[in-house]
Structures are given as structure tokens and as C-alpha cells.
Amino acid sequence: MKLHFIAARGGVGIMLLIFWGLVDNPLFAVHFLLILIGLSAVRYRIKPYRFLPLLEAAASGVYAILWPPALLGLWLPMISIFENKWNKREAKTLEQNHTERSKRYMLEAQIDQSTKDSINAARLAEMTERARIAQDIHDHVGHEMHGALIALQTAIKLHENKDPRTKELMAKSLTRMESASATLRETVHNLRPAYTIGPDTLEQICKDFTYCPVEFSKSGDLADVVHWEMIAANLKELLTNIAKHSNATAAAVKVDGNAKYVRMTVKDNGQTKKSPTPGLGLSGMKDRIRMAGGTLSVSDGDGFMVVFVLPKA
């Protein structure tokens, strides 16, 4: 854009030269042109100076007394004013872009750190659980199986000698093996999660909501979603907000997904009892969704609606 302003100044200079050659050609007009060229050189070659437009206007006014075409030089201060405003606007835009870029970098770093912390926490929990399971198997199953093995070896020797205690030892071994088997089954059972969160869990949350009827629907590809826990927590928070802050008589919850994203829409037909400015619950929800790489939007045009999108992976 700087070249456009330089071209505009050059155009003013060319017009002055045309008038100098066609109308009359006094020598002091050459001095006037040299002054304008010098001021422009100061502006573009040395350092911008805020009083240069005043100097250009003063020179044009003084020389216009003796040479009227010098009034064309008044275009130069006007060009300077537009140029100064443009430069300020451009500098402000660059500063805003730099600030937004810095915030984006910080957010990406926070997301990266959060992901690393989550992975480390998951690994630590996995190692702790493995150690606990190994200890349980060693203390209970291993001990019972070892005891039963010794009892069976002893029973075989007693059986060879036709000792009547063989039957008693066999019964004790069987009891110990049954105990070890039961402990092993219980340990394996405890490895399974109590329940799996998914669309059915969300539907049950809607059914359990008693403030007003909630219509639940699902569509699209909802497989391989890793954020069901967060989605369920957000749904509970939003339904609680409906009960606390609105006079709704009906609500609708819709979950749909595609190959990469899952989206939830929660809408009611009521009006908020206070300003819909996000409170701590909604702000915290928005932060959690952003940290997971998603987005959240709120609308209060026709009832109150919250839509958030999360990546499936």
C-alpha cells in the first residue's frame, strides 16, 4: 500500500511540473518543487514525522501567493493524513494478529501438555492396577494353588502306602483349588468396567431428568468416541441448568456423529430467569471442550440452546 501513496505524491509533482511548463515557469517554483521533494524524502527515506503535513501545507500556502498552481501542493497533506491513518490501522492489525497467534500457540502448548499429563496419568494408573492384580494373584491364588499342589503330592505318597488319610488330603486340596478358582474369577471380573458409557447412558440420563420431559435422539456414526464421559458430564450440567435457570416445559437432546466428530445439541423451550451470560458451570464446560479440541456455542433466540462439537479421537 505504501507504493500507492508514493504514486499519489508523484502524481501531484507531475501536475505541478505540467503547470510550471504550460502556464509560466518562474524560478521560485523550482524551489517549491525541491522543497516538496525534500519533505517527501524525509518522510520515506529518513523517518516519518508528524509535523510534515503542516510544513507541506505551509509551503504550499506561501508559494501560492506568488504562484497560484502551488495550491496543488495542498493535496500532499491530505495524502499524508490518509497514509498516517492507514499505517496506524495496519500496525494495529499486525499487533492483533501477533496477539492472536501468541494466544493460539499458548493454547496449543496447554493442549499438548494436558494430553501428555493425561497419558502419563493413564500409564501410572495402568501400572498401579497391574501391580495390584499381580499382588492379589500372588497372595491368594498362588498361595492356594501351591498349598493344593503340596497336598496332592502328599496324598499320592499316602495312597501308595494305602494310608487312610489320603481321602482327607484330597478333599482339602479340592477345597483349596475351588477357593483359588473363585478368587481368580473375582479378580478377572473386577478387571471389567462396571458399565460402558455411550448413547444409551445419555438416553438414561434424559429419562431420569424429572424437571420436564426430554426427547432424546441419536444419528450418524457414533462408534469409536473417546469422550463419552465428558459428554455425559456436560449433559448432566446442561439439564441441571435448565432446572435451575429456566421455566422450560420441554427439552430435546440430539447426538449425531460422522467419521471424525461427534456433536450434541441441548435445547429447551423456556426463557432464562437471568442473563444468559456463561456462569462457572458453562465456562468450565467450554474450557474442557476447548482443551479436548472442540467448540461450544450458545443461543438464546428461541428458547435456550447449547451445541458443542468434539473430535472422536
mmCIF file of C-alpha atoms in Angstrom, residues 87-252:
data_model
loop_
_atom_site.group_PDB
_atom_site.id
_atom_site.type_symbol
_atom_site.label_atom_id
_atom_site.label_comp_id
_atom_site.label_asym_id
_atom_site.label_seq_id
_atom_site.Cartn_x
_atom_site.Cartn_y
_atom_site.Cartn_z
ATOM 1 C CA ASN A 87 -0.236 2.940 8.788
ATOM 2 C CA LYS A 88 -1.870 3.056 12.230
ATOM 3 C CA ARG A 89 -4.584 0.670 11.106
ATOM 4 C CA GLU A 90 -2.025 -1.673 9.577
ATOM 5 C CA ALA A 91 0.111 -1.587 12.740
ATOM 6 C CA LYS A 92 -2.954 -2.325 14.887
ATOM 7 C CA THR A 93 -3.915 -5.235 12.638
ATOM 8 C CA LEU A 94 -0.394 -6.663 12.848
ATOM 9 C CA GLU A 95 -0.435 -6.328 16.634
ATOM 10 C CA GLN A 96 -3.815 -8.077 16.866
ATOM 11 C CA ASN A 97 -2.583 -10.868 14.601
ATOM 12 C CA HIS A 98 0.522 -11.247 16.737
ATOM 13 C CA THR A 99 -1.570 -11.361 19.920
ATOM 14 C CA GLU A 100 -3.983 -13.930 18.478
ATOM 15 C CA ARG A 101 -1.080 -16.000 17.190
ATOM 16 C CA SER A 102 0.568 -15.926 20.626
ATOM 17 C CA LYS A 103 -2.685 -16.976 22.304
ATOM 18 C CA ARG A 104 -3.103 -19.788 19.795
ATOM 19 C CA TYR A 105 0.437 -21.002 20.456
ATOM 20 C CA MET A 106 -0.190 -20.884 24.205
ATOM 21 C CA LEU A 107 -3.452 -22.807 23.825
ATOM 22 C CA GLU A 108 -1.757 -25.424 21.642
ATOM 23 C CA ALA A 109 1.002 -25.766 24.238
ATOM 24 C CA GLN A 110 -1.586 -26.176 27.009
ATOM 25 C CA ILE A 111 -3.466 -28.799 24.998
ATOM 26 C CA ASP A 112 -0.208 -30.626 24.296
ATOM 27 C CA GLN A 113 0.780 -30.528 27.979
ATOM 28 C CA SER A 114 -2.707 -31.651 29.029
ATOM 29 C CA THR A 115 -2.518 -34.561 26.597
ATOM 30 C CA LYS A 116 0.882 -35.583 27.954
ATOM 31 C CA ASP A 117 -0.385 -35.328 31.536
ATOM 32 C CA SER A 118 -3.429 -37.447 30.664
ATOM 33 C CA ILE A 119 -1.248 -40.086 29.000
ATOM 34 C CA ASN A 120 1.138 -40.152 31.971
ATOM 35 C CA ALA A 121 -1.757 -40.397 34.420
ATOM 36 C CA ALA A 122 -3.295 -43.238 32.408
ATOM 37 C CA ARG A 123 0.032 -45.093 32.312
ATOM 38 C CA LEU A 124 0.536 -44.621 36.041
ATOM 39 C CA ALA A 125 -2.989 -45.864 36.768
ATOM 40 C CA GLU A 126 -2.415 -48.859 34.478
ATOM 41 C CA MET A 127 0.876 -49.741 36.179
ATOM 42 C CA THR A 128 -0.684 -49.366 39.620
ATOM 43 C CA GLU A 129 -3.606 -51.603 38.680
ATOM 44 C CA ARG A 130 -1.309 -54.213 37.177
ATOM 45 C CA ALA A 131 0.782 -54.243 40.350
ATOM 46 C CA ARG A 132 -2.347 -54.641 42.489
ATOM 47 C CA ILE A 133 -3.669 -57.513 40.348
ATOM 48 C CA ALA A 134 -0.277 -59.252 40.392
ATOM 49 C CA GLN A 135 -0.108 -58.892 44.173
ATOM 50 C CA ASP A 136 -3.647 -60.261 44.605
ATOM 51 C CA ILE A 137 -2.941 -63.267 42.402
ATOM 52 C CA HIS A 138 0.336 -63.909 44.207
ATOM 53 C CA ASP A 139 -1.121 -63.561 47.705
ATOM 54 C CA HIS A 140 -4.348 -65.502 47.156
ATOM 55 C CA VAL A 141 -4.429 -67.639 44.031
ATOM 56 C CA GLY A 142 -0.735 -68.513 44.060
ATOM 57 C CA HIS A 143 -0.760 -69.379 47.760
ATOM 58 C CA GLU A 144 -3.843 -71.609 47.476
ATOM 59 C CA MET A 145 -2.597 -73.354 44.323
ATOM 60 C CA HIS A 146 0.810 -74.013 45.887
ATOM 61 C CA GLY A 147 -0.814 -75.411 49.024
ATOM 62 C CA ALA A 148 -3.104 -77.633 46.949
ATOM 63 C CA LEU A 149 -0.110 -78.895 44.925
ATOM 64 C CA ILE A 150 1.785 -79.896 48.057
ATOM 65 C CA ALA A 151 -1.317 -81.601 49.473
ATOM 66 C CA LEU A 152 -1.796 -83.579 46.235
ATOM 67 C CA GLN A 153 1.839 -84.689 46.206
ATOM 68 C CA THR A 154 1.491 -85.847 49.797
ATOM 69 C CA ALA A 155 -1.794 -87.595 49.024
ATOM 70 C CA ILE A 156 -0.143 -89.560 46.189
ATOM 71 C CA LYS A 157 2.534 -90.835 48.537
ATOM 72 C CA LEU A 158 -0.032 -91.737 51.180
ATOM 73 C CA HIS A 159 -2.128 -93.513 48.542
ATOM 74 C CA GLU A 160 0.893 -95.617 47.558
ATOM 75 C CA ASN A 161 1.189 -96.664 51.203
ATOM 76 C CA LYS A 162 -2.579 -97.214 51.449
ATOM 77 C CA ASP A 163 -2.802 -94.603 54.206
ATOM 78 C CA PRO A 164 -6.428 -93.767 55.159
ATOM 79 C CA ARG A 165 -5.542 -90.037 55.337
ATOM 80 C CA THR A 166 -5.365 -89.905 51.533
ATOM 81 C CA LYS A 167 -9.063 -89.111 51.148
ATOM 82 C CA GLU A 168 -8.875 -86.261 53.677
ATOM 83 C CA LEU A 169 -5.911 -84.680 51.915
ATOM 84 C CA MET A 170 -7.649 -84.977 48.533
ATOM 85 C CA ALA A 171 -10.727 -83.195 49.940
ATOM 86 C CA LYS A 172 -8.583 -80.376 51.375
ATOM 87 C CA SER A 173 -6.767 -79.992 48.037
ATOM 88 C CA LEU A 174 -10.080 -79.771 46.217
ATOM 89 C CA THR A 175 -11.302 -77.111 48.668
ATOM 90 C CA ARG A 176 -8.164 -75.054 48.205
ATOM 91 C CA MET A 177 -8.372 -75.300 44.416
ATOM 92 C CA GLU A 178 -12.017 -74.213 44.498
ATOM 93 C CA SER A 179 -11.019 -71.214 46.633
ATOM 94 C CA ALA A 180 -8.216 -70.301 44.224
ATOM 95 C CA SER A 181 -10.583 -70.627 41.253
ATOM 96 C CA ALA A 182 -13.173 -68.378 42.908
ATOM 97 C CA THR A 183 -10.519 -65.761 43.703
ATOM 98 C CA LEU A 184 -9.257 -65.878 40.137
ATOM 99 C CA ARG A 185 -12.787 -65.430 38.734
ATOM 100 C CA GLU A 186 -13.370 -62.467 41.048
ATOM 101 C CA THR A 187 -10.078 -60.850 40.006
ATOM 102 C CA VAL A 188 -10.921 -61.222 36.307
ATOM 103 C CA HIS A 189 -14.422 -59.893 36.932
ATOM 104 C CA ASN A 190 -13.009 -56.807 38.650
ATOM 105 C CA LEU A 191 -10.916 -56.053 35.583
ATOM 106 C CA ARG A 192 -14.073 -55.289 33.612
ATOM 107 C CA PRO A 193 -15.537 -51.777 33.914
ATOM 108 C CA ALA A 194 -18.739 -51.519 35.899
ATOM 109 C CA TYR A 195 -20.514 -50.156 32.818
ATOM 110 C CA THR A 196 -19.703 -48.649 29.443
ATOM 111 C CA ILE A 197 -20.720 -45.047 28.781
ATOM 112 C CA GLY A 198 -22.354 -44.460 25.422
ATOM 113 C CA PRO A 199 -25.535 -43.201 23.762
ATOM 114 C CA ASP A 200 -27.655 -45.498 25.962
ATOM 115 C CA THR A 201 -26.186 -43.839 29.051
ATOM 116 C CA LEU A 202 -27.133 -40.413 27.700
ATOM 117 C CA GLU A 203 -30.653 -41.635 26.986
ATOM 118 C CA GLN A 204 -30.957 -42.918 30.551
ATOM 119 C CA ILE A 205 -29.795 -39.550 31.916
ATOM 120 C CA CYS A 206 -32.575 -37.890 29.923
ATOM 121 C CA LYS A 207 -35.144 -40.374 31.236
ATOM 122 C CA ASP A 208 -34.049 -39.752 34.824
ATOM 123 C CA PHE A 209 -34.496 -35.973 34.430
ATOM 124 C CA THR A 210 -37.749 -35.046 36.209
ATOM 125 C CA TYR A 211 -37.983 -31.265 35.772
ATOM 126 C CA CYS A 212 -39.537 -31.543 32.301
ATOM 127 C CA PRO A 213 -39.828 -34.161 29.537
ATOM 128 C CA VAL A 214 -36.646 -34.606 27.493
ATOM 129 C CA GLU A 215 -36.753 -36.028 23.958
ATOM 130 C CA PHE A 216 -33.561 -37.920 23.141
ATOM 131 C CA SER A 217 -32.417 -38.827 19.617
ATOM 132 C CA LYS A 218 -29.216 -40.129 18.072
ATOM 133 C CA SER A 219 -27.995 -40.491 14.500
ATOM 134 C CA GLY A 220 -24.901 -40.934 12.380
ATOM 135 C CA ASP A 221 -21.666 -42.729 13.210
ATOM 136 C CA LEU A 222 -21.238 -42.858 17.000
ATOM 137 C CA ALA A 223 -18.576 -45.567 17.124
ATOM 138 C CA ASP A 224 -15.051 -45.058 18.487
ATOM 139 C CA VAL A 225 -15.929 -41.965 20.556
ATOM 140 C CA VAL A 226 -13.446 -41.495 23.407
ATOM 141 C CA HIS A 227 -15.143 -38.532 25.105
ATOM 142 C CA TRP A 228 -18.402 -40.188 26.265
ATOM 143 C CA GLU A 229 -17.534 -39.467 29.882
ATOM 144 C CA MET A 230 -17.139 -35.749 29.175
ATOM 145 C CA ILE A 231 -20.279 -35.716 27.024
ATOM 146 C CA ALA A 232 -22.305 -37.354 29.808
ATOM 147 C CA ALA A 233 -20.970 -34.869 32.382
ATOM 148 C CA ASN A 234 -21.819 -31.945 30.086
ATOM 149 C CA LEU A 235 -25.327 -33.302 29.540
ATOM 150 C CA LYS A 236 -25.928 -33.506 33.293
ATOM 151 C CA GLU A 237 -24.644 -29.947 33.713
ATOM 152 C CA LEU A 238 -26.897 -28.595 30.946
ATOM 153 C CA LEU A 239 -30.001 -30.374 32.258
ATOM 154 C CA THR A 240 -29.256 -29.038 35.734
ATOM 155 C CA ASN A 241 -29.020 -25.525 34.264
ATOM 156 C CA ILE A 242 -32.448 -25.990 32.671
ATOM 157 C CA ALA A 243 -33.928 -26.883 36.059
ATOM 158 C CA LYS A 244 -32.164 -24.003 37.829
ATOM 159 C CA HIS A 245 -32.294 -21.137 35.360
ATOM 160 C CA SER A 246 -35.286 -21.599 33.037
ATOM 161 C CA ASN A 247 -39.051 -22.121 33.027
ATOM 162 C CA ALA A 248 -38.904 -24.734 30.270
ATOM 163 C CA THR A 249 -41.694 -27.281 29.870
ATOM 164 C CA ALA A 250 -39.856 -29.454 27.330
ATOM 165 C CA ALA A 251 -36.319 -30.092 26.136
ATOM 166 C CA ALA A 252 -34.622 -32.012 23.359
#
